[in-house]
PDB file of N, CA and C in Angstrom:
ATOM      1  N   MET A 637      59.151 121.249 114.376  1.00 57.00           N
ATOM      2  CA  MET A 637      59.171 120.678 115.706  1.00 57.00           C
ATOM      3  C   MET A 637      60.455 121.130 116.391  1.00 57.00           C
ATOM      4  N   LYS A 638      60.348 121.431 117.634  1.00 81.00           N
ATOM      5  CA  LYS A 638      61.444 121.976 118.420  1.00 81.00           C
ATOM      6  C   LYS A 638      62.570 120.955 118.633  1.00 81.00           C
ATOM      7  N   ASN A 639      63.802 121.370 118.365  1.00 93.00           N
ATOM      8  CA  ASN A 639      64.998 120.553 118.600  1.00 93.00           C
ATOM      9  C   ASN A 639      65.033 119.255 117.799  1.00 93.00           C
ATOM     10  N   ILE A 640      64.332 119.207 116.690  1.00 94.00           N
ATOM     11  CA  ILE A 640      64.332 118.027 115.824  1.00 94.00           C
ATOM     12  C   ILE A 640      64.858 118.441 114.452  1.00 94.00           C
ATOM     13  N   ILE A 641      65.807 117.664 113.934  1.00 96.00           N
ATOM     14  CA  ILE A 641      66.275 117.875 112.569  1.00 96.00           C
ATOM     15  C   ILE A 641      66.063 116.575 111.802  1.00 96.00           C
ATOM     16  N   GLU A 642      66.016 116.688 110.492  1.00 96.00           N
ATOM     17  CA  GLU A 642      65.867 115.502 109.661  1.00 96.00           C
ATOM     18  C   GLU A 642      67.117 115.350 108.803  1.00 96.00           C
ATOM     19  N   ILE A 643      67.674 114.150 108.817  1.00 96.00           N
ATOM     20  CA  ILE A 643      68.870 113.841 108.039  1.00 96.00           C
ATOM     21  C   ILE A 643      68.585 112.580 107.240  1.00 96.00           C
ATOM     22  N   ASP A 644      68.644 112.694 105.944  1.00 95.00           N
ATOM     23  CA  ASP A 644      68.403 111.556 105.052  1.00 95.00           C
ATOM     24  C   ASP A 644      67.113 110.810 105.399  1.00 95.00           C
ATOM     25  N   GLY A 645      66.069 111.575 105.704  1.00 95.00           N
ATOM     26  CA  GLY A 645      64.764 110.989 105.985  1.00 95.00           C
ATOM     27  C   GLY A 645      64.574 110.465 107.395  1.00 95.00           C
ATOM     28  N   HIS A 646      65.561 110.646 108.270  1.00 96.00           N
ATOM     29  CA  HIS A 646      65.468 110.166 109.651  1.00 96.00           C
ATOM     30  C   HIS A 646      65.525 111.356 110.603  1.00 96.00           C
ATOM     31  N   LYS A 647      64.657 111.343 111.603  1.00 95.00           N
ATOM     32  CA  LYS A 647      64.604 112.442 112.561  1.00 95.00           C
ATOM     33  C   LYS A 647      65.605 112.211 113.699  1.00 95.00           C
ATOM     34  N   ALA A 648      66.173 113.325 114.163  1.00 97.00           N
ATOM     35  CA  ALA A 648      67.105 113.283 115.285  1.00 97.00           C
ATOM     36  C   ALA A 648      66.798 114.439 116.221  1.00 97.00           C
ATOM     37  N   VAL A 649      66.913 114.201 117.495  1.00 96.00           N
ATOM     38  CA  VAL A 649      66.735 115.253 118.487  1.00 96.00           C
ATOM     39  C   VAL A 649      68.105 115.884 118.741  1.00 96.00           C
ATOM     40  N   VAL A 650      68.122 117.200 118.866  1.00 97.00           N
ATOM     41  CA  VAL A 650      69.365 117.940 119.052  1.00 97.00           C
ATOM     42  C   VAL A 650      69.350 118.595 120.434  1.00 97.00           C
ATOM     43  N   SER A 651      70.490 118.506 121.115  1.00 96.00           N
ATOM     44  CA  SER A 651      70.640 119.169 122.406  1.00 96.00           C
ATOM     45  C   SER A 651      72.052 119.729 122.490  1.00 96.00           C
ATOM     46  N   LEU A 652      72.284 120.532 123.504  1.00 94.00           N
ATOM     47  CA  LEU A 652      73.611 121.089 123.746  1.00 94.00           C
ATOM     48  C   LEU A 652      74.216 120.343 124.924  1.00 94.00           C
ATOM     49  N   ASP A 653      75.434 119.882 124.757  1.00 93.00           N
ATOM     50  CA  ASP A 653      76.162 119.259 125.863  1.00 93.00           C
ATOM     51  C   ASP A 653      77.100 120.333 126.423  1.00 93.00           C
ATOM     52  N   PRO A 654      76.698 121.016 127.493  1.00 94.00           N
ATOM     53  CA  PRO A 654      77.499 122.137 127.993  1.00 94.00           C
ATOM     54  C   PRO A 654      78.854 121.720 128.562  1.00 94.00           C
ATOM     55  N   GLU A 655      78.985 120.475 128.972  1.00 94.00           N
ATOM     56  CA  GLU A 655      80.262 120.017 129.522  1.00 94.00           C
ATOM     57  C   GLU A 655      81.361 120.002 128.478  1.00 94.00           C
ATOM     58  N   ILE A 656      81.004 119.682 127.235  1.00 95.00           N
ATOM     59  CA  ILE A 656      82.020 119.626 126.182  1.00 95.00           C
ATOM     60  C   ILE A 656      81.833 120.737 125.140  1.00 95.00           C
ATOM     61  N   GLY A 657      80.770 121.529 125.289  1.00 95.00           N
ATOM     62  CA  GLY A 657      80.544 122.664 124.413  1.00 95.00           C
ATOM     63  C   GLY A 657      80.187 122.294 122.987  1.00 95.00           C
ATOM     64  N   LEU A 658      79.498 121.170 122.816  1.00 97.00           N
ATOM     65  CA  LEU A 658      79.110 120.721 121.483  1.00 97.00           C
ATOM     66  C   LEU A 658      77.620 120.415 121.416  1.00 97.00           C
ATOM     67  N   PHE A 659      77.088 120.529 120.193  1.00 97.00           N
ATOM     68  CA  PHE A 659      75.734 120.063 119.950  1.00 97.00           C
ATOM     69  C   PHE A 659      75.775 118.547 119.840  1.00 97.00           C
ATOM     70  N   ARG A 660      74.721 117.911 120.344  1.00 96.00           N
ATOM     71  CA  ARG A 660      74.617 116.456 120.269  1.00 96.00           C
ATOM     72  C   ARG A 660      73.337 116.116 119.529  1.00 96.00           C
ATOM     73  N   GLY A 661      73.436 115.209 118.588  1.00 97.00           N
ATOM     74  CA  GLY A 661      72.261 114.709 117.887  1.00 97.00           C
ATOM     75  C   GLY A 661      72.092 113.232 118.185  1.00 97.00           C
ATOM     76  N   GLU A 662      70.852 112.809 118.292  1.00 96.00           N
ATOM     77  CA  GLU A 662      70.555 111.390 118.517  1.00 96.00           C
ATOM     78  C   GLU A 662      69.358 111.016 117.657  1.00 96.00           C
ATOM     79  N   PHE A 663      69.563 110.027 116.792  1.00 97.00           N
ATOM     80  CA  PHE A 663      68.478 109.592 115.918  1.00 97.00           C
ATOM     81  C   PHE A 663      67.370 108.923 116.714  1.00 97.00           C
ATOM     82  N   LEU A 664      66.158 109.135 116.269  1.00 95.00           N
ATOM     83  CA  LEU A 664      64.977 108.556 116.896  1.00 95.00           C
ATOM     84  C   LEU A 664      64.444 107.435 116.023  1.00 95.00           C
ATOM     85  N   GLY A 665      63.856 106.434 116.641  1.00 94.00           N
ATOM     86  CA  GLY A 665      63.199 105.379 115.883  1.00 94.00           C
ATOM     87  C   GLY A 665      64.129 104.323 115.322  1.00 94.00           C
ATOM     88  N   LEU A 666      65.380 104.289 115.792  1.00 96.00           N
ATOM     89  CA  LEU A 666      66.304 103.262 115.340  1.00 96.00           C
ATOM     90  C   LEU A 666      66.377 102.140 116.375  1.00 96.00           C
ATOM     91  N   ASN A 667      66.777 100.979 115.949  1.00 93.00           N
ATOM     92  CA  ASN A 667      66.929  99.823 116.848  1.00 93.00           C
ATOM     93  C   ASN A 667      68.289  99.815 117.528  1.00 93.00           C
ATOM     94  N   GLY A 668      68.824 100.955 117.786  1.00 90.00           N
ATOM     95  CA  GLY A 668      70.114 101.065 118.448  1.00 90.00           C
ATOM     96  C   GLY A 668      70.512 102.524 118.507  1.00 90.00           C
ATOM     97  N   GLY A 669      71.646 102.774 119.106  1.00 87.00           N
ATOM     98  CA  GLY A 669      72.101 104.140 119.269  1.00 87.00           C
ATOM     99  C   GLY A 669      72.928 104.616 118.089  1.00 87.00           C
ATOM    100  N   ALA A 670      72.659 105.815 117.655  1.00 89.00           N
ATOM    101  CA  ALA A 670      73.446 106.453 116.606  1.00 89.00           C
ATOM    102  C   ALA A 670      73.470 107.943 116.934  1.00 89.00           C
ATOM    103  N   ASP A 671      74.381 108.326 117.833  1.00 92.00           N
ATOM    104  CA  ASP A 671      74.462 109.736 118.186  1.00 92.00           C
ATOM    105  C   ASP A 671      75.692 110.358 117.554  1.00 92.00           C
ATOM    106  N   PHE A 672      75.738 111.686 117.553  1.00 97.00           N
ATOM    107  CA  PHE A 672      76.784 112.405 116.847  1.00 97.00           C
ATOM    108  C   PHE A 672      76.925 113.796 117.459  1.00 97.00           C
ATOM    109  N   TYR A 673      78.129 114.370 117.333  1.00 97.00           N
ATOM    110  CA  TYR A 673      78.462 115.648 117.955  1.00 97.00           C
ATOM    111  C   TYR A 673      79.120 116.582 116.949  1.00 97.00           C
ATOM    112  N   ALA A 674      78.920 117.892 117.134  1.00 97.00           N
ATOM    113  CA  ALA A 674      79.591 118.898 116.313  1.00 97.00           C
ATOM    114  C   ALA A 674      79.436 120.260 116.972  1.00 97.00           C
ATOM    115  N   ASP A 675      80.218 121.231 116.487  1.00 96.00           N
ATOM    116  CA  ASP A 675      80.165 122.561 117.080  1.00 96.00           C
ATOM    117  C   ASP A 675      79.280 123.545 116.303  1.00 96.00           C
ATOM    118  N   SER A 676      78.643 123.084 115.233  1.00 95.00           N
ATOM    119  CA  SER A 676      77.705 123.925 114.489  1.00 95.00           C
ATOM    120  C   SER A 676      76.609 123.032 113.896  1.00 95.00           C
ATOM    121  N   LEU A 677      75.516 123.664 113.524  1.00 93.00           N
ATOM    122  CA  LEU A 677      74.404 122.892 112.968  1.00 93.00           C
ATOM    123  C   LEU A 677      74.783 122.264 111.630  1.00 93.00           C
ATOM    124  N   SER A 678      75.510 122.992 110.805  1.00 95.00           N
ATOM    125  CA  SER A 678      75.897 122.409 109.509  1.00 95.00           C
ATOM    126  C   SER A 678      76.820 121.208 109.699  1.00 95.00           C
ATOM    127  N   LYS A 679      77.771 121.307 110.620  1.00 97.00           N
ATOM    128  CA  LYS A 679      78.661 120.172 110.894  1.00 97.00           C
ATOM    129  C   LYS A 679      77.896 119.037 111.561  1.00 97.00           C
ATOM    130  N   LEU A 680      76.896 119.392 112.385  1.00 97.00           N
ATOM    131  CA  LEU A 680      76.084 118.361 113.029  1.00 97.00           C
ATOM    132  C   LEU A 680      75.339 117.536 111.977  1.00 97.00           C
ATOM    133  N   ARG A 681      74.825 118.204 110.960  1.00 97.00           N
ATOM    134  CA  ARG A 681      74.152 117.487 109.873  1.00 97.00           C
ATOM    135  C   ARG A 681      75.124 116.550 109.144  1.00 97.00           C
ATOM    136  N   GLU A 682      76.337 117.028 108.906  1.00 97.00           N
ATOM    137  CA  GLU A 682      77.351 116.194 108.256  1.00 97.00           C
ATOM    138  C   GLU A 682      77.689 114.973 109.111  1.00 97.00           C
ATOM    139  N   GLU A 683      77.930 115.206 110.387  1.00 97.00           N
ATOM    140  CA  GLU A 683      78.264 114.115 111.305  1.00 97.00           C
ATOM    141  C   GLU A 683      77.087 113.146 111.440  1.00 97.00           C
ATOM    142  N   GLY A 684      75.873 113.686 111.433  1.00 97.00           N
ATOM    143  CA  GLY A 684      74.678 112.849 111.509  1.00 97.00           C
ATOM    144  C   GLY A 684      74.559 111.935 110.307  1.00 97.00           C
ATOM    145  N   ALA A 685      74.807 112.482 109.130  1.00 97.00           N
ATOM    146  CA  ALA A 685      74.736 111.665 107.910  1.00 97.00           C
ATOM    147  C   ALA A 685      75.773 110.548 107.959  1.00 97.00           C
ATOM    148  N   LEU A 686      76.961 110.862 108.430  1.00 97.00           N
ATOM    149  CA  LEU A 686      78.014 109.842 108.553  1.00 97.00           C
ATOM    150  C   LEU A 686      77.639 108.782 109.594  1.00 97.00           C
ATOM    151  N   SER A 687      77.163 109.230 110.746  1.00 96.00           N
ATOM    152  CA  SER A 687      76.765 108.303 111.814  1.00 96.00           C
ATOM    153  C   SER A 687      75.653 107.372 111.339  1.00 96.00           C
ATOM    154  N   LEU A 688      74.677 107.927 110.634  1.00 97.00           N
ATOM    155  CA  LEU A 688      73.566 107.131 110.125  1.00 97.00           C
ATOM    156  C   LEU A 688      74.056 106.110 109.104  1.00 97.00           C
ATOM    157  N   LYS A 689      74.932 106.535 108.221  1.00 96.00           N
ATOM    158  CA  LYS A 689      75.471 105.634 107.210  1.00 96.00           C
ATOM    159  C   LYS A 689      76.194 104.450 107.859  1.00 96.00           C
ATOM    160  N   VAL A 690      77.012 104.722 108.865  1.00 96.00           N
ATOM    161  CA  VAL A 690      77.740 103.664 109.583  1.00 96.00           C
ATOM    162  C   VAL A 690      76.762 102.729 110.284  1.00 96.00           C
ATOM    163  N   PHE A 691      75.751 103.315 110.946  1.00 96.00           N
ATOM    164  CA  PHE A 691      74.749 102.508 111.657  1.00 96.00           C
ATOM    165  C   PHE A 691      74.013 101.579 110.697  1.00 96.00           C
ATOM    166  N   LEU A 692      73.552 102.121 109.577  1.00 96.00           N
ATOM    167  CA  LEU A 692      72.803 101.308 108.607  1.00 96.00           C
ATOM    168  C   LEU A 692      73.676 100.219 107.998  1.00 96.00           C
ATOM    169  N   LYS A 693      74.948 100.531 107.759  1.00 96.00           N
ATOM    170  CA  LYS A 693      75.875  99.540 107.212  1.00 96.00           C
ATOM    171  C   LYS A 693      76.074  98.400 108.212  1.00 96.00           C
ATOM    172  N   MET A 694      76.262  98.740 109.493  1.00 95.00           N
ATOM    173  CA  MET A 694      76.445  97.718 110.522  1.00 95.00           C
ATOM    174  C   MET A 694      75.199  96.839 110.641  1.00 95.00           C
ATOM    175  N   CYS A 695      74.029  97.448 110.562  1.00 96.00           N
ATOM    176  CA  CYS A 695      72.786  96.675 110.625  1.00 96.00           C
ATOM    177  C   CYS A 695      72.699  95.700 109.457  1.00 96.00           C
ATOM    178  N   ALA A 696      73.062  96.166 108.271  1.00 96.00           N
ATOM    179  CA  ALA A 696      73.017  95.306 107.090  1.00 96.00           C
ATOM    180  C   ALA A 696      74.000  94.147 107.230  1.00 96.00           C
ATOM    181  N   GLU A 697      75.203  94.430 107.736  1.00 96.00           N
ATOM    182  CA  GLU A 697      76.215  93.386 107.904  1.00 96.00           C
ATOM    183  C   GLU A 697      75.780  92.326 108.915  1.00 96.00           C
ATOM    184  N   LYS A 698      75.048  92.761 109.947  1.00 96.00           N
ATOM    185  CA  LYS A 698      74.629  91.841 111.010  1.00 96.00           C
ATOM    186  C   LYS A 698      73.208  91.329 110.803  1.00 96.00           C
ATOM    187  N   ASN A 699      72.601  91.698 109.654  1.00 97.00           N
ATOM    188  CA  ASN A 699      71.234  91.310 109.329  1.00 97.00           C
ATOM    189  C   ASN A 699      70.245  91.711 110.435  1.00 97.00           C
ATOM    190  N   ILE A 700      70.368  92.958 110.881  1.00 95.00           N
ATOM    191  CA  ILE A 700      69.502  93.516 111.923  1.00 95.00           C
ATOM    192  C   ILE A 700      68.586  94.552 111.279  1.00 95.00           C
ATOM    193  N   GLN A 701      67.317  94.499 111.615  1.00 96.00           N
ATOM    194  CA  GLN A 701      66.366  95.512 111.150  1.00 96.00           C
ATOM    195  C   GLN A 701      66.747  96.846 111.799  1.00 96.00           C
ATOM    196  N   PRO A 702      67.087  97.882 111.023  1.00 96.00           N
ATOM    197  CA  PRO A 702      67.579  99.126 111.620  1.00 96.00           C
ATOM    198  C   PRO A 702      66.502  99.999 112.264  1.00 96.00           C
ATOM    199  N   LEU A 703      65.259  99.863 111.836  1.00 95.00           N
ATOM    200  CA  LEU A 703      64.199 100.729 112.350  1.00 95.00           C
ATOM    201  C   LEU A 703      63.339 100.019 113.378  1.00 95.00           C
ATOM    202  N   ARG A 704      63.019 100.747 114.434  1.00 94.00           N
ATOM    203  CA  ARG A 704      62.088 100.220 115.430  1.00 94.00           C
ATOM    204  C   ARG A 704      60.701 100.119 114.813  1.00 94.00           C
ATOM    205  N   THR A 705      59.944  99.155 115.273  1.00 92.00           N
ATOM    206  CA  THR A 705      58.546  99.073 114.861  1.00 92.00           C
ATOM    207  C   THR A 705      57.688  99.495 116.049  1.00 92.00           C
ATOM    208  N   PHE A 706      56.583 100.095 115.746  1.00 91.00           N
ATOM    209  CA  PHE A 706      55.673 100.583 116.781  1.00 91.00           C
ATOM    210  C   PHE A 706      54.324  99.893 116.617  1.00 91.00           C
ATOM    211  N   SER A 707      53.799  99.359 117.704  1.00 93.00           N
ATOM    212  CA  SER A 707      52.547  98.612 117.655  1.00 93.00           C
ATOM    213  C   SER A 707      51.318  99.520 117.646  1.00 93.00           C
ATOM    214  N   GLY A 708      51.497 100.759 118.087  1.00 92.00           N
ATOM    215  CA  GLY A 708      50.350 101.642 118.211  1.00 92.00           C
ATOM    216  C   GLY A 708      49.692 101.542 119.581  1.00 92.00           C
ATOM    217  N   ARG A 709      50.290 100.759 120.452  1.00 93.00           N
ATOM    218  CA  ARG A 709      49.753 100.596 121.807  1.00 93.00           C
ATOM    219  C   ARG A 709      50.816 100.978 122.828  1.00 93.00           C
ATOM    220  N   PHE A 710      50.378 101.654 123.886  1.00 91.00           N
ATOM    221  CA  PHE A 710      51.258 101.907 125.017  1.00 91.00           C
ATOM    222  C   PHE A 710      50.402 102.149 126.257  1.00 91.00           C
ATOM    223  N   ASN A 711      50.964 101.885 127.392  1.00 93.00           N
ATOM    224  CA  ASN A 711      50.261 102.090 128.652  1.00 93.00           C
ATOM    225  C   ASN A 711      50.685 103.408 129.268  1.00 93.00           C
ATOM    226  N   ILE A 712      49.757 104.010 129.950  1.00 93.00           N
ATOM    227  CA  ILE A 712      50.054 105.267 130.629  1.00 93.00           C
ATOM    228  C   ILE A 712      49.482 105.195 132.036  1.00 93.00           C
ATOM    229  N   ARG A 713      50.244 105.695 132.977  1.00 95.00           N
ATOM    230  CA  ARG A 713      49.778 105.723 134.354  1.00 95.00           C
ATOM    231  C   ARG A 713      49.595 107.175 134.770  1.00 95.00           C
ATOM    232  N   LEU A 714      48.436 107.467 135.308  1.00 95.00           N
ATOM    233  CA  LEU A 714      48.094 108.828 135.720  1.00 95.00           C
ATOM    234  C   LEU A 714      47.636 108.833 137.161  1.00 95.00           C
ATOM    235  N   ALA A 715      47.728 109.990 137.761  1.00 97.00           N
ATOM    236  CA  ALA A 715      47.095 110.172 139.072  1.00 97.00           C
ATOM    237  C   ALA A 715      45.589 109.999 138.858  1.00 97.00           C
ATOM    238  N   PRO A 716      44.891 109.405 139.814  1.00 97.00           N
ATOM    239  CA  PRO A 716      43.446 109.187 139.656  1.00 97.00           C
ATOM    240  C   PRO A 716      42.684 110.464 139.304  1.00 97.00           C
ATOM    241  N   GLU A 717      43.079 111.586 139.869  1.00 97.00           N
ATOM    242  CA  GLU A 717      42.393 112.852 139.591  1.00 97.00           C
ATOM    243  C   GLU A 717      42.571 113.272 138.132  1.00 97.00           C
ATOM    244  N   LEU A 718      43.760 113.047 137.608  1.00 97.00           N
ATOM    245  CA  LEU A 718      44.024 113.396 136.214  1.00 97.00           C
ATOM    246  C   LEU A 718      43.279 112.443 135.270  1.00 97.00           C
ATOM    247  N   HIS A 719      43.214 111.170 135.642  1.00 97.00           N
ATOM    248  CA  HIS A 719      42.456 110.185 134.866  1.00 97.00           C
ATOM    249  C   HIS A 719      40.993 110.632 134.785  1.00 97.00           C
ATOM    250  N   GLU A 720      40.432 111.000 135.925  1.00 96.00           N
ATOM    251  CA  GLU A 720      39.037 111.455 135.950  1.00 96.00           C
ATOM    252  C   GLU A 720      38.850 112.707 135.091  1.00 96.00           C
ATOM    253  N   ALA A 721      39.769 113.655 135.196  1.00 96.00           N
ATOM    254  CA  ALA A 721      39.666 114.896 134.418  1.00 96.00           C
ATOM    255  C   ALA A 721      39.743 114.602 132.921  1.00 96.00           C
ATOM    256  N   ALA A 722      40.563 113.640 132.527  1.00 96.00           N
ATOM    257  CA  ALA A 722      40.684 113.268 131.115  1.00 96.00           C
ATOM    258  C   ALA A 722      39.385 112.638 130.622  1.00 96.00           C
ATOM    259  N   VAL A 723      38.773 111.775 131.430  1.00 95.00           N
ATOM    260  CA  VAL A 723      37.502 111.149 131.053  1.00 95.00           C
ATOM    261  C   VAL A 723      36.425 112.219 130.888  1.00 95.00           C
ATOM    262  N   VAL A 724      36.394 113.191 131.787  1.00 96.00           N
ATOM    263  CA  VAL A 724      35.413 114.272 131.699  1.00 96.00           C
ATOM    264  C   VAL A 724      35.648 115.090 130.427  1.00 96.00           C
ATOM    265  N   ALA A 725      36.909 115.419 130.148  1.00 95.00           N
ATOM    266  CA  ALA A 725      37.224 116.199 128.942  1.00 95.00           C
ATOM    267  C   ALA A 725      36.835 115.436 127.684  1.00 95.00           C
ATOM    268  N   ALA A 726      37.126 114.143 127.644  1.00 96.00           N
ATOM    269  CA  ALA A 726      36.771 113.317 126.489  1.00 96.00           C
ATOM    270  C   ALA A 726      35.258 113.262 126.332  1.00 96.00           C
ATOM    271  N   SER A 727      34.568 113.034 127.410  1.00 96.00           N
ATOM    272  CA  SER A 727      33.106 112.951 127.359  1.00 96.00           C
ATOM    273  C   SER A 727      32.473 114.253 126.893  1.00 96.00           C
ATOM    274  N   SER A 728      33.052 115.370 127.289  1.00 96.00           N
ATOM    275  CA  SER A 728      32.498 116.666 126.893  1.00 96.00           C
ATOM    276  C   SER A 728      32.612 116.874 125.382  1.00 96.00           C
ATOM    277  N   GLU A 729      33.501 116.144 124.727  1.00 95.00           N
ATOM    278  CA  GLU A 729      33.654 116.227 123.275  1.00 95.00           C
ATOM    279  C   GLU A 729      33.027 115.018 122.574  1.00 95.00           C
ATOM    280  N   HIS A 730      32.259 114.232 123.336  1.00 96.00           N
ATOM    281  CA  HIS A 730      31.601 113.034 122.810  1.00 96.00           C
ATOM    282  C   HIS A 730      32.604 112.060 122.188  1.00 96.00           C
ATOM    283  N   LYS A 731      33.728 111.880 122.893  1.00 96.00           N
ATOM    284  CA  LYS A 731      34.780 110.976 122.435  1.00 96.00           C
ATOM    285  C   LYS A 731      35.096 109.981 123.533  1.00 96.00           C
ATOM    286  N   SER A 732      35.613 108.833 123.108  1.00 95.00           N
ATOM    287  CA  SER A 732      36.146 107.892 124.092  1.00 95.00           C
ATOM    288  C   SER A 732      37.449 108.471 124.626  1.00 95.00           C
ATOM    289  N   LEU A 733      37.895 107.958 125.747  1.00 95.00           N
ATOM    290  CA  LEU A 733      39.165 108.413 126.309  1.00 95.00           C
ATOM    291  C   LEU A 733      40.294 108.162 125.304  1.00 95.00           C
ATOM    292  N   ASN A 734      40.283 107.010 124.651  1.00 94.00           N
ATOM    293  CA  ASN A 734      41.322 106.688 123.672  1.00 94.00           C
ATOM    294  C   ASN A 734      41.309 107.687 122.507  1.00 94.00           C
ATOM    295  N   GLU A 735      40.131 107.992 121.975  1.00 96.00           N
ATOM    296  CA  GLU A 735      40.035 108.948 120.864  1.00 96.00           C
ATOM    297  C   GLU A 735      40.545 110.321 121.285  1.00 96.00           C
ATOM    298  N   TRP A 736      40.155 110.732 122.504  1.00 96.00           N
ATOM    299  CA  TRP A 736      40.543 112.053 122.991  1.00 96.00           C
ATOM    300  C   TRP A 736      42.055 112.142 123.185  1.00 96.00           C
ATOM    301  N   ILE A 737      42.637 111.131 123.830  1.00 95.00           N
ATOM    302  CA  ILE A 737      44.084 111.129 124.069  1.00 95.00           C
ATOM    303  C   ILE A 737      44.831 111.062 122.736  1.00 95.00           C
ATOM    304  N   SER A 738      44.352 110.260 121.793  1.00 95.00           N
ATOM    305  CA  SER A 738      44.989 110.190 120.475  1.00 95.00           C
ATOM    306  C   SER A 738      45.000 111.557 119.817  1.00 95.00           C
ATOM    307  N   GLY A 739      43.900 112.280 119.921  1.00 95.00           N
ATOM    308  CA  GLY A 739      43.826 113.621 119.340  1.00 95.00           C
ATOM    309  C   GLY A 739      44.773 114.603 120.014  1.00 95.00           C
ATOM    310  N   VAL A 740      44.846 114.536 121.329  1.00 95.00           N
ATOM    311  CA  VAL A 740      45.745 115.422 122.079  1.00 95.00           C
ATOM    312  C   VAL A 740      47.203 115.139 121.688  1.00 95.00           C
ATOM    313  N   ILE A 741      47.547 113.868 121.606  1.00 94.00           N
ATOM    314  CA  ILE A 741      48.921 113.504 121.225  1.00 94.00           C
ATOM    315  C   ILE A 741      49.211 113.933 119.786  1.00 94.00           C
ATOM    316  N   GLU A 742      48.252 113.716 118.886  1.00 94.00           N
ATOM    317  CA  GLU A 742      48.451 114.117 117.493  1.00 94.00           C
ATOM    318  C   GLU A 742      48.671 115.616 117.387  1.00 94.00           C
ATOM    319  N   ASP A 743      47.856 116.394 118.093  1.00 93.00           N
ATOM    320  CA  ASP A 743      48.013 117.854 118.067  1.00 93.00           C
ATOM    321  C   ASP A 743      49.391 118.261 118.580  1.00 93.00           C
ATOM    322  N   ALA A 744      49.816 117.676 119.684  1.00 90.00           N
ATOM    323  CA  ALA A 744      51.119 118.017 120.273  1.00 90.00           C
ATOM    324  C   ALA A 744      52.279 117.557 119.386  1.00 90.00           C
ATOM    325  N   ALA A 745      52.146 116.401 118.779  1.00 87.00           N
ATOM    326  CA  ALA A 745      53.244 115.834 117.990  1.00 87.00           C
ATOM    327  C   ALA A 745      53.403 116.494 116.625  1.00 87.00           C
ATOM    328  N   THR A 746      52.374 117.150 116.139  1.00 84.00           N
ATOM    329  CA  THR A 746      52.452 117.762 114.810  1.00 84.00           C
ATOM    330  C   THR A 746      52.709 119.262 114.861  1.00 84.00           C
ATOM    331  N   LYS A 747      52.950 119.797 116.030  1.00 76.00           N
ATOM    332  CA  LYS A 747      53.250 121.245 116.159  1.00 76.00           C
ATOM    333  C   LYS A 747      54.633 121.531 115.665  1.00 76.00           C
TER     334      LYS A 747
END
């Protein structure tokens, strides 16, 4: 997956902060912020592991669940024309709109 690294089983998105000339990593799926910076990918992984360790320790000390939970439900707002086009596309594959959108998201998320 593009711009995603895994550190100790947790995924983080990586970007470049051109103002300070460093790579920035931010963990995904946590119940709080745990970002980290470095000037190389290997150092970014090291800083990420340290940041994650500190975050998890703080969560344990404060008795906070460190990972976000996901219900599997979310709302989406579309232009009416796009909504109609999605219904037509789903119907052409003999799927409900929910099944079709789930498949599209799964395909995109697993690339």
